Each structure stands twice: as structure tokens, then as C-alpha cells.
mmCIF file of C-alpha atoms in Angstrom:
data_model
loop_
_atom_site.group_PDB
_atom_site.id
_atom_site.type_symbol
_atom_site.label_atom_id
_atom_site.label_comp_id
_atom_site.label_asym_id
_atom_site.label_seq_id
_atom_site.Cartn_x
_atom_site.Cartn_y
_atom_site.Cartn_z
ATOM 1 C CA MET A 24 4.888 -6.011 10.556
ATOM 2 C CA SER A 25 6.392 -9.485 10.837
ATOM 3 C CA GLN A 26 10.186 -9.637 10.523
ATOM 4 C CA GLY A 27 10.479 -6.678 8.184
ATOM 5 C CA LYS A 28 8.969 -8.235 5.062
ATOM 6 C CA CYS A 29 7.741 -5.150 3.251
ATOM 7 C CA LYS A 30 7.626 -6.497 -0.285
ATOM 8 C CA PRO A 31 7.076 -4.467 -3.441
ATOM 9 C CA PRO A 32 3.340 -4.490 -4.183
ATOM 10 C CA ASP A 33 1.997 -6.488 -7.102
ATOM 11 C CA LYS A 34 1.002 -4.868 -10.375
ATOM 12 C CA ARG A 35 -2.188 -3.467 -8.886
ATOM 13 C CA TYR A 36 -0.363 -2.183 -5.796
ATOM 14 C CA ARG A 37 -2.389 -4.378 -3.481
ATOM 15 C CA ARG A 38 -0.828 -6.123 -0.509
ATOM 16 C CA LYS A 39 -0.868 -9.905 -0.952
ATOM 17 C CA LYS A 40 -2.660 -11.850 1.760
ATOM 18 C CA LYS A 41 -2.749 -15.506 2.717
ATOM 19 C CA LEU A 42 -6.048 -17.099 1.778
ATOM 20 C CA LEU A 43 -7.924 -19.394 4.128
ATOM 21 C CA PRO A 44 -9.895 -22.317 2.622
ATOM 22 C CA GLY A 45 -13.167 -20.402 2.986
ATOM 23 C CA SER A 46 -11.603 -17.441 1.260
ATOM 24 C CA LEU A 47 -10.798 -19.617 -1.756
ATOM 25 C CA VAL A 48 -14.496 -20.339 -2.210
ATOM 26 C CA VAL A 49 -15.293 -16.638 -2.019
ATOM 27 C CA LEU A 50 -12.476 -15.932 -4.458
ATOM 28 C CA PHE A 51 -13.841 -18.512 -6.931
ATOM 29 C CA LEU A 52 -17.329 -17.040 -6.749
ATOM 30 C CA GLY A 53 -15.914 -13.556 -7.179
ATOM 31 C CA VAL A 54 -13.945 -14.587 -10.274
ATOM 32 C CA LEU A 55 -17.049 -16.249 -11.712
ATOM 33 C CA PHE A 56 -19.097 -13.098 -11.071
ATOM 34 C CA ILE A 57 -16.482 -10.907 -12.742
ATOM 35 C CA ALA A 58 -16.372 -13.256 -15.734
ATOM 36 C CA VAL A 59 -20.119 -12.825 -16.190
ATOM 37 C CA LEU A 60 -19.786 -9.060 -15.967
ATOM 38 C CA ALA A 61 -16.957 -9.129 -18.486
ATOM 39 C CA GLY A 62 -19.323 -10.486 -21.079
ATOM 40 C CA MET A 63 -21.769 -7.676 -20.439
ATOM 41 C CA LYS A 64 -19.551 -4.685 -19.867
ATOM 42 C CA SER A 65 -16.389 -3.346 -21.369
ATOM 43 C CA ALA A 66 -13.024 -3.766 -19.710
ATOM 44 C CA GLN A 67 -13.012 -0.070 -18.979
ATOM 45 C CA PHE A 68 -16.014 -0.511 -16.708
ATOM 46 C CA LEU A 69 -14.027 -2.968 -14.620
ATOM 47 C CA GLU A 70 -10.976 -0.751 -14.277
ATOM 48 C CA PRO A 71 -10.131 -0.560 -10.523
ATOM 49 C CA ILE A 72 -10.388 3.231 -10.383
ATOM 50 C CA ASN A 73 -13.072 5.287 -8.712
ATOM 51 C CA THR A 74 -14.908 6.234 -11.902
ATOM 52 C CA SER A 75 -17.461 8.363 -10.044
ATOM 53 C CA PHE A 76 -14.640 10.734 -9.135
ATOM 54 C CA THR A 77 -13.796 13.549 -11.563
ATOM 55 C CA PRO A 78 -10.525 15.062 -10.329
ATOM 56 C CA ARG A 79 -9.495 16.877 -13.467
ATOM 57 C CA GLY A 80 -8.432 20.475 -13.352
ATOM 58 C CA GLU A 81 -9.180 22.875 -16.153
ATOM 59 C CA SER A 82 -8.128 26.146 -17.685
ATOM 60 C CA SER A 83 -10.657 28.675 -18.889
ATOM 61 C CA LYS A 84 -9.713 27.853 -22.472
ATOM 62 C CA GLY A 85 -10.932 24.325 -21.919
ATOM 63 C CA ILE A 86 -7.589 22.728 -22.742
ATOM 64 C CA GLU A 87 -7.548 19.344 -21.067
ATOM 65 C CA GLN A 88 -4.773 18.565 -18.634
ATOM 66 C CA GLU A 89 -2.406 15.726 -19.365
ATOM 67 C CA SER A 90 -3.719 12.550 -17.767
ATOM 68 C CA TYR A 91 -1.870 10.846 -14.933
ATOM 69 C CA ARG A 92 -4.493 8.113 -14.693
ATOM 70 C CA PHE A 93 -2.655 4.833 -14.282
ATOM 71 C CA SER A 94 -3.798 1.418 -15.447
ATOM 72 C CA PRO A 95 -2.416 -1.786 -13.868
ATOM 73 C CA GLU A 96 -0.581 -2.569 -17.111
ATOM 74 C CA ALA A 97 1.289 0.732 -16.936
ATOM 75 C CA ASP A 98 2.181 0.589 -13.244
ATOM 76 C CA GLU A 99 5.624 -0.909 -13.698
ATOM 77 C CA LYS A 100 6.537 1.752 -16.250
ATOM 78 C CA SER A 101 5.070 4.601 -14.235
ATOM 79 C CA TYR A 102 6.418 3.760 -10.780
ATOM 80 C CA GLY A 103 9.869 2.281 -10.741
ATOM 81 C CA LYS A 104 13.476 3.336 -10.504
ATOM 82 C CA GLY A 105 15.595 4.583 -13.355
ATOM 83 C CA GLU A 106 15.991 7.558 -15.649
ATOM 84 C CA GLU A 107 12.473 7.343 -17.065
ATOM 85 C CA ASN A 108 10.616 6.413 -13.884
ATOM 86 C CA ASN A 109 10.145 8.182 -10.580
ATOM 87 C CA GLY A 110 8.206 7.995 -7.357
ATOM 88 C CA SER A 111 6.293 11.211 -7.852
ATOM 89 C CA GLY A 112 4.672 10.009 -11.068
ATOM 90 C CA ILE A 113 5.881 12.670 -13.506
ATOM 91 C CA ASN A 114 6.623 11.452 -17.024
ATOM 92 C CA PRO A 115 9.872 13.199 -18.023
ATOM 93 C CA GLU A 116 9.266 12.460 -21.711
ATOM 94 C CA ALA A 117 6.102 14.572 -21.628
ATOM 95 C CA GLU A 118 7.667 17.548 -19.852
ATOM 96 C CA ASP A 119 8.630 19.650 -22.868
ATOM 97 C CA ALA A 120 5.243 19.327 -24.547
ATOM 98 C CA LYS A 121 3.424 20.010 -21.312
ATOM 99 C CA LEU A 122 5.594 23.033 -20.588
ATOM 100 C CA GLN A 123 4.814 24.484 -24.012
ATOM 101 C CA ARG A 124 1.102 23.914 -23.460
ATOM 102 C CA THR A 125 1.271 25.431 -19.993
ATOM 103 C CA GLN A 126 2.998 28.547 -21.270
ATOM 104 C CA SER A 127 0.417 29.052 -24.016
ATOM 105 C CA ALA A 128 -2.736 27.948 -22.198
ATOM 106 C CA VAL A 129 -2.250 29.044 -18.600
ATOM 107 C CA SER A 130 -0.373 32.306 -18.990
ATOM 108 C CA SER A 131 -1.587 34.876 -16.488
ATOM 109 C CA SER A 132 -1.220 37.577 -19.142
ATOM 110 C CA ASP A 133 -3.842 35.970 -21.394
ATOM 111 C CA PRO A 134 -7.045 38.088 -21.320
ATOM 112 C CA ASP A 135 -9.162 34.955 -21.842
ATOM 113 C CA LEU A 136 -8.161 33.593 -18.440
ATOM 114 C CA LYS A 137 -10.223 35.915 -16.258
ATOM 115 C CA ASN A 138 -12.042 33.035 -14.595
ATOM 116 C CA ASP A 139 -8.790 31.285 -13.718
ATOM 117 C CA THR A 140 -6.767 34.328 -12.727
ATOM 118 C CA GLY A 141 -9.469 35.788 -10.559
ATOM 119 C CA ASP A 142 -10.010 39.034 -12.441
ATOM 120 C CA ASP A 143 -13.763 38.543 -12.091
ATOM 121 C CA ALA A 144 -13.615 37.124 -8.583
ATOM 122 C CA GLY A 145 -16.636 37.747 -6.410
ATOM 123 C CA GLU A 146 -16.991 38.569 -2.753
ATOM 124 C CA ASP A 147 -16.759 34.897 -1.755
ATOM 125 C CA SER A 148 -13.408 34.371 -3.421
ATOM 126 C CA VAL A 149 -9.731 35.110 -2.879
ATOM 127 C CA LEU A 150 -6.834 34.918 -5.320
ATOM 128 C CA ILE A 151 -3.261 35.703 -4.280
ATOM 129 C CA ASP A 152 -0.849 37.061 -6.876
ATOM 130 C CA ALA A 153 2.173 34.920 -5.979
ATOM 131 C CA PRO A 154 5.165 34.384 -8.297
ATOM 132 C CA TYR A 155 5.013 31.259 -10.448
ATOM 133 C CA ILE A 156 7.844 28.769 -11.048
ATOM 134 C CA SER A 157 7.587 25.645 -13.192
ATOM 135 C CA GLN A 158 9.350 22.489 -12.064
ATOM 136 C CA LEU A 159 9.315 20.983 -15.561
ATOM 137 C CA GLY A 160 12.719 20.306 -17.032
ATOM 138 C CA THR A 161 15.076 21.376 -14.242
ATOM 139 C CA TYR A 162 13.326 19.974 -11.164
ATOM 140 C CA PRO A 163 11.342 16.917 -12.382
ATOM 141 C CA THR A 164 10.626 15.732 -8.828
ATOM 142 C CA GLY A 165 11.184 19.013 -6.996
ATOM 143 C CA CYS A 166 7.582 20.147 -6.544
ATOM 144 C CA GLU A 167 8.053 20.607 -2.788
ATOM 145 C CA SER A 168 11.062 22.901 -3.170
ATOM 146 C CA VAL A 169 9.473 24.830 -6.036
ATOM 147 C CA SER A 170 6.268 25.407 -4.050
ATOM 148 C CA ALA A 171 8.252 26.540 -1.015
ATOM 149 C CA VAL A 172 10.265 29.028 -3.050
ATOM 150 C CA MET A 173 7.110 30.475 -4.628
ATOM 151 C CA ALA A 174 5.751 31.071 -1.119
ATOM 152 C CA LEU A 175 9.013 32.676 0.007
ATOM 153 C CA GLN A 176 9.262 34.895 -3.052
ATOM 154 C CA HIS A 177 5.691 36.040 -2.429
ATOM 155 C CA LEU A 178 6.950 37.327 0.925
ATOM 156 C CA GLY A 179 9.684 39.289 -0.835
ATOM 157 C CA ILE A 180 12.496 36.893 0.088
ATOM 158 C CA ASP A 181 15.252 36.789 -2.549
ATOM 159 C CA ILE A 182 15.844 33.060 -3.007
ATOM 160 C CA THR A 183 16.010 30.623 -5.917
ATOM 161 C CA VAL A 184 15.021 26.970 -6.116
ATOM 162 C CA ASP A 185 18.671 25.983 -6.540
ATOM 163 C CA GLU A 186 19.636 27.874 -3.383
ATOM 164 C CA PHE A 187 16.777 26.279 -1.454
ATOM 165 C CA ILE A 188 17.790 22.763 -2.497
ATOM 166 C CA ASP A 189 21.546 23.181 -2.093
ATOM 167 C CA ARG A 190 21.559 25.101 1.191
ATOM 168 C CA TYR A 191 18.499 24.059 3.133
ATOM 169 C CA LEU A 192 16.859 20.838 1.888
ATOM 170 C CA ASP A 193 17.837 17.638 3.702
ATOM 171 C CA LEU A 194 18.388 14.771 1.249
ATOM 172 C CA GLY A 195 18.014 11.059 1.989
ATOM 173 C CA THR A 196 18.071 7.648 0.351
ATOM 174 C CA GLU A 197 15.544 6.853 -2.345
ATOM 175 C CA PRO A 198 13.879 3.428 -2.048
ATOM 176 C CA TRP A 199 15.820 0.425 -3.321
ATOM 177 C CA THR A 200 15.172 -3.307 -3.495
ATOM 178 C CA ALA A 201 17.374 -5.933 -1.826
ATOM 179 C CA GLU A 202 18.123 -9.332 -3.368
ATOM 180 C CA ASP A 203 15.351 -10.967 -1.332
ATOM 181 C CA GLY A 204 12.803 -8.528 -2.769
ATOM 182 C CA THR A 205 12.471 -6.408 0.363
ATOM 183 C CA MET A 206 12.398 -2.664 -0.235
ATOM 184 C CA TYR A 207 14.379 -0.242 1.919
ATOM 185 C CA GLY A 208 14.653 3.517 1.802
ATOM 186 C CA GLY A 209 14.714 6.791 3.650
ATOM 187 C CA ASP A 210 11.946 8.450 5.622
ATOM 188 C CA PRO A 211 10.051 11.149 3.658
ATOM 189 C CA TRP A 212 8.989 12.676 6.983
ATOM 190 C CA GLU A 213 12.693 13.357 7.659
ATOM 191 C CA THR A 214 14.404 13.901 4.282
ATOM 192 C CA PHE A 215 13.756 14.299 0.579
ATOM 193 C CA LEU A 216 14.180 10.859 -0.977
ATOM 194 C CA GLY A 217 16.676 11.086 -3.811
ATOM 195 C CA ASN A 218 17.482 14.208 -5.810
ATOM 196 C CA PRO A 219 14.755 16.710 -6.828
ATOM 197 C CA ARG A 220 16.757 17.506 -9.963
ATOM 198 C CA GLU A 221 16.489 13.915 -11.187
ATOM 199 C CA ALA A 222 13.501 11.989 -12.513
ATOM 200 C CA SER A 223 14.382 9.093 -10.200
ATOM 201 C CA GLY A 224 13.680 11.252 -7.122
ATOM 202 C CA TRP A 225 10.634 10.621 -4.962
ATOM 203 C CA GLY A 226 9.669 13.476 -2.683
ATOM 204 C CA CYS A 227 9.250 14.498 0.942
ATOM 205 C CA TYR A 228 6.557 15.511 3.389
ATOM 206 C CA ALA A 229 5.712 18.705 5.211
ATOM 207 C CA PRO A 230 8.150 18.513 8.186
ATOM 208 C CA VAL A 231 11.105 18.418 5.769
ATOM 209 C CA ILE A 232 9.973 21.601 4.025
ATOM 210 C CA GLU A 233 9.124 23.263 7.344
ATOM 211 C CA ARG A 234 12.678 22.669 8.604
ATOM 212 C CA ALA A 235 14.198 23.873 5.333
ATOM 213 C CA ILE A 236 12.161 27.086 5.378
ATOM 214 C CA LYS A 237 13.085 27.743 8.999
ATOM 215 C CA LYS A 238 16.747 27.554 7.995
ATOM 216 C CA ALA A 239 16.137 29.902 5.060
ATOM 217 C CA VAL A 240 14.285 32.737 6.833
ATOM 218 C CA ASP A 241 14.983 35.127 9.688
ATOM 219 C CA PRO A 242 13.247 33.600 12.740
ATOM 220 C CA ASP A 243 12.737 37.045 14.233
ATOM 221 C CA GLN A 244 10.820 38.202 11.168
ATOM 222 C CA PHE A 245 8.930 35.133 9.936
ATOM 223 C CA GLN A 246 6.672 32.482 11.445
ATOM 224 C CA VAL A 247 6.668 28.983 9.915
ATOM 225 C CA SER A 248 3.654 26.814 10.768
ATOM 226 C CA LEU A 249 3.455 23.048 10.245
ATOM 227 C CA LEU A 250 -0.205 22.130 9.716
ATOM 228 C CA PHE A 251 -1.905 18.736 9.959
ATOM 229 C CA GLY A 252 -5.555 17.759 9.637
ATOM 230 C CA ILE A 253 -6.819 21.269 8.886
ATOM 231 C CA PRO A 254 -9.758 21.337 6.424
ATOM 232 C CA LEU A 255 -9.085 23.251 3.229
ATOM 233 C CA ASP A 256 -11.828 25.782 3.904
ATOM 234 C CA VAL A 257 -10.259 26.554 7.283
ATOM 235 C CA LEU A 258 -6.846 27.018 5.659
ATOM 236 C CA CYS A 259 -8.442 29.472 3.243
ATOM 237 C CA GLU A 260 -10.202 31.391 5.992
ATOM 238 C CA THR A 261 -7.138 31.499 8.221
ATOM 239 C CA TYR A 262 -4.357 32.150 5.729
ATOM 240 C CA LEU A 263 -5.541 33.041 2.226
ATOM 241 C CA GLN A 264 -7.902 35.712 3.534
ATOM 242 C CA ASN A 265 -4.799 37.264 5.117
ATOM 243 C CA ASN A 266 -2.861 37.150 1.816
ATOM 244 C CA ILE A 267 -0.813 34.157 2.982
ATOM 245 C CA SER A 268 -0.327 31.344 0.476
ATOM 246 C CA VAL A 269 -0.155 27.756 1.753
ATOM 247 C CA ILE A 270 2.237 24.984 0.672
ATOM 248 C CA LEU A 271 0.004 21.944 0.379
ATOM 249 C CA TRP A 272 0.421 18.217 -0.337
ATOM 250 C CA ALA A 273 -1.992 16.516 -2.726
ATOM 251 C CA THR A 274 -1.638 14.524 -5.964
ATOM 252 C CA ILE A 275 -0.648 15.234 -9.544
ATOM 253 C CA ASP A 276 -3.660 16.433 -11.517
ATOM 254 C CA MET A 277 -5.704 15.921 -8.311
ATOM 255 C CA GLU A 278 -5.964 12.238 -9.196
ATOM 256 C CA TYR A 279 -7.583 10.050 -6.577
ATOM 257 C CA PRO A 280 -4.732 8.937 -4.258
ATOM 258 C CA THR A 281 -3.849 5.239 -4.169
ATOM 259 C CA PRO A 282 -1.189 3.163 -2.358
ATOM 260 C CA GLY A 283 2.100 2.815 -4.211
ATOM 261 C CA ASP A 284 5.280 1.128 -3.036
ATOM 262 C CA CYS A 285 5.968 0.308 0.581
ATOM 263 C CA TRP A 286 9.379 -0.122 2.157
ATOM 264 C CA LEU A 287 11.270 -0.424 5.420
ATOM 265 C CA ILE A 288 12.821 2.795 6.687
ATOM 266 C CA GLU A 289 16.565 2.437 7.026
ATOM 267 C CA GLY A 290 17.698 2.640 10.627
ATOM 268 C CA THR A 291 14.290 2.068 12.221
ATOM 269 C CA GLY A 292 12.761 -0.846 10.336
ATOM 270 C CA GLU A 293 9.380 0.888 10.314
ATOM 271 C CA GLU A 294 7.132 0.338 7.321
ATOM 272 C CA LEU A 295 6.390 3.310 5.063
ATOM 273 C CA GLN A 296 3.455 3.235 2.649
ATOM 274 C CA TRP A 297 3.918 5.667 -0.234
ATOM 275 C CA MET A 298 0.798 7.286 -1.674
ATOM 276 C CA ARG A 299 0.761 8.040 -5.376
ATOM 277 C CA PRO A 300 0.967 10.226 -7.383
ATOM 278 C CA GLU A 301 2.387 12.495 -4.657
ATOM 279 C CA HIS A 302 2.532 16.209 -5.442
ATOM 280 C CA CYS A 303 3.054 19.541 -3.702
ATOM 281 C CA LEU A 304 1.427 22.810 -4.779
ATOM 282 C CA LEU A 305 0.985 26.374 -3.561
ATOM 283 C CA LEU A 306 -2.621 27.110 -2.587
ATOM 284 C CA VAL A 307 -3.335 30.679 -3.707
ATOM 285 C CA GLY A 308 -7.103 31.033 -4.028
ATOM 286 C CA TYR A 309 -10.639 29.757 -3.890
ATOM 287 C CA ASP A 310 -14.166 30.530 -4.997
ATOM 288 C CA GLN A 311 -17.490 28.750 -4.644
ATOM 289 C CA ASP A 312 -16.540 25.756 -6.788
ATOM 290 C CA TYR A 313 -12.758 25.660 -7.109
ATOM 291 C CA TYR A 314 -9.451 25.892 -5.300
ATOM 292 C CA TYR A 315 -6.663 27.694 -7.152
ATOM 293 C CA PHE A 316 -2.996 26.718 -7.075
ATOM 294 C CA ASN A 317 0.330 27.754 -8.433
ATOM 295 C CA ASP A 318 0.881 24.200 -9.659
ATOM 296 C CA PRO A 319 4.550 23.481 -10.512
ATOM 297 C CA THR A 320 3.495 21.052 -13.261
ATOM 298 C CA ALA A 321 0.366 22.745 -14.635
ATOM 299 C CA GLY A 322 0.525 26.522 -14.395
ATOM 300 C CA ARG A 323 -0.128 29.708 -12.470
ATOM 301 C CA GLN A 324 -3.421 30.147 -10.589
ATOM 302 C CA TYR A 325 -4.639 26.813 -11.928
ATOM 303 C CA ARG A 326 -8.016 25.655 -10.688
ATOM 304 C CA TYR A 327 -9.294 22.248 -9.559
ATOM 305 C CA GLU A 328 -12.728 21.218 -8.360
ATOM 306 C CA LYS A 329 -13.040 21.389 -4.594
ATOM 307 C CA SER A 330 -14.116 17.766 -4.180
ATOM 308 C CA ALA A 331 -11.040 16.564 -6.076
ATOM 309 C CA CYS A 332 -8.729 18.732 -3.963
ATOM 310 C CA GLU A 333 -10.242 17.537 -0.708
ATOM 311 C CA ALA A 334 -9.834 13.861 -1.630
ATOM 312 C CA ALA A 335 -6.243 14.322 -2.811
ATOM 313 C CA TYR A 336 -5.328 16.413 0.242
ATOM 314 C CA GLN A 337 -6.759 13.872 2.670
ATOM 315 C CA GLY A 338 -5.060 11.005 0.850
ATOM 316 C CA LEU A 339 -1.697 12.703 1.345
ATOM 317 C CA HIS A 340 -2.204 12.958 5.121
ATOM 318 C CA SER A 341 -3.810 16.447 5.178
ATOM 319 C CA GLN A 342 -0.464 18.204 5.575
ATOM 320 C CA ALA A 343 0.570 21.754 4.765
ATOM 321 C CA VAL A 344 3.038 24.506 5.659
ATOM 322 C CA ALA A 345 2.383 28.240 5.988
ATOM 323 C CA VAL A 346 5.009 30.964 6.326
ATOM 324 C CA TYR A 347 4.233 34.615 7.006
ATOM 325 C CA GLU A 348 5.647 37.751 8.565
ATOM 326 C CA LYS A 349 5.322 38.045 12.327
ATOM 327 C CA SER A 350 4.312 41.669 11.813
ATOM 328 C CA TYR A 351 0.974 40.469 10.400
ATOM 329 C CA PRO A 352 -2.042 41.121 12.621
ATOM 330 C CA PRO A 353 -2.554 38.205 15.019
ATOM 331 C CA LEU A 354 -4.041 35.247 13.152
ATOM 332 C CA LYS A 355 -6.775 32.967 14.338
ATOM 333 C CA THR A 356 -4.365 30.071 14.027
ATOM 334 C CA ALA A 357 -5.366 26.854 12.302
ATOM 335 C CA GLU A 358 -2.749 24.830 14.163
#
């Protein structure tokens, strides 16, 4: 990138480009074409979102998940810095209501949730009974730490989210904007950006959680695997079929991933493109049509359509972490 000019993206999160004279003609024709369409179709039809994609999860009671679908007009409110905005895309104001709905609609003790909890699972399905922890309220941007602790507790390790954050998670600088408009920040591949206990936090990627888990567990007893580019069905075959849950990066509500802010990494000057709305979940099951997660923002053993999961997973760099006891039978590794 030329001279470190990673500017905040415009309202539609598209990188601005210099237009050649010929491009201006194309632009004019494009605007004219859109104007004609505007008279024939509603503005919703022209919304720059992949409308053929249906990434919504669901509970067996049919209660609709809270939408994290962003319009260009809402971008500045949804993705900025400050007490009410954060890089992960969670709306702190909606946390209490969503937590109440989650507790009532996605409770594993509810007899109406057999489809979602796996009580009627068939031969071509797996559902792991891992502990569930909600991030809402205490850890508004701590989905990575919460998912890691759920995986560790499933292995019988006595650890809390607070202990994981305070003792093992490496923290770095959240993105900030200089006077000239250039954004700078830490590297999510190296540290968690900001504070997972604050709504202004951003997040981190798989290597950060892998290192934290390695510091938290006995290396003689547990294996920690950093996974990249492994298809979801292979992760299920390799790990879930062996009762091993997988910490996985995707998006909130399995929304279709889109580019968010970009910034220059402090110390290296490299450009970092953030994908939104970044999220981390614990993969605990699958069947013919769905993948099941302990979702820190939605509920225990919460299901999403496979196509939505695959798109969100790939958009967040197809990264995951698995941790399991070395005493397990030898695995056909996915690494």
C-alpha cells in the first residue's frame, strides 16, 4: 500500500478509487441505470446486501434471532469507537433483552427444544453436551475468551472467563484514527484489540486464543491445534465425532461477512482489513441441515443453516482451534 494511507472506509465500507476519464462515463451510465431501477423497484431491492443469502439461525420455538443486518445509514452507529459502539458489532443496549429471550427461548432444559438440543438426533448427527456461558453483559466483546473457556470446561478444566482473560489473554491496542484520518491499531493475529469486558473492544483471531489456551493447560496432558482452511464437514468428522468441540470464527448471527474498517498495524505498517461482524463460537454439533453451536450471544446448542455457517466461516479466514486430551485415541488430524 502506498505510503501507509489506510483511510477509514466510506459509509458503505468500500475502498475509494481514483476514476479514469473512461470510468466516469461508465459511472454516469451506471447511475442512470440505477435511477431507472429506482422508479421500478423499492429501495430495499437495491440494498447492497446479498439478498439471496439466508443466514438466520433459529430455535425450535421459532423465535427469530435479533438482526445484525446493517444498512449503510447505520454503519457509523454500528461500527465506531465509544461506549455504545464496538468492532465486533454487538449492540450493548440490546444485551439485556436478548439475554432474557435467550434464557427463555434457548434453554436446554425446555422439552420443546428436542430438535435444537439433539435429543432426537439421528445416526448422521452429533451433539456435544458442553457447558454454556453467555458473553452478554459482562463480556460484550469477549466471544473468543468465552468460547475458549466453554471448550476447556468441557474437558473438565476448572477455569473461569475472568481467569482466562486476566492470566492468559494477550491484550493490544484497539484501532484509533490519527489527525490526518489514517487509522492505526494492533494486530488481531497477535493480541486481542482492546478489552473484552468493554463494548469498545474489537476481538482477536485464532493464534491469540491458541497461545492463551497453551498457557492455561498442562502441555503434557492436552494438545492444542491451530486449524486453517479446514472445511466444516472435515472438522466435524475429525473432532466432533470424537467428542471434541471446536472453537470457530464466523460472524454474529451468521450474517454474510463484509469488509469493515482497515488500519495500519502499529510497529509494522502492514494493512489490516477487518471483516464484520466478527464472532467466535463453540462448534458442538451437526446434522443433515444444520451446524450447532454454543453461541455466546444466542444460546446453548443453537443451530444455523450449513450454507450460512460455511460462508461466515470462510469470510473470517477459515480459522479454528481444537483442544483435547492427549490420551484420546490417535486422531486423523485435520491440520
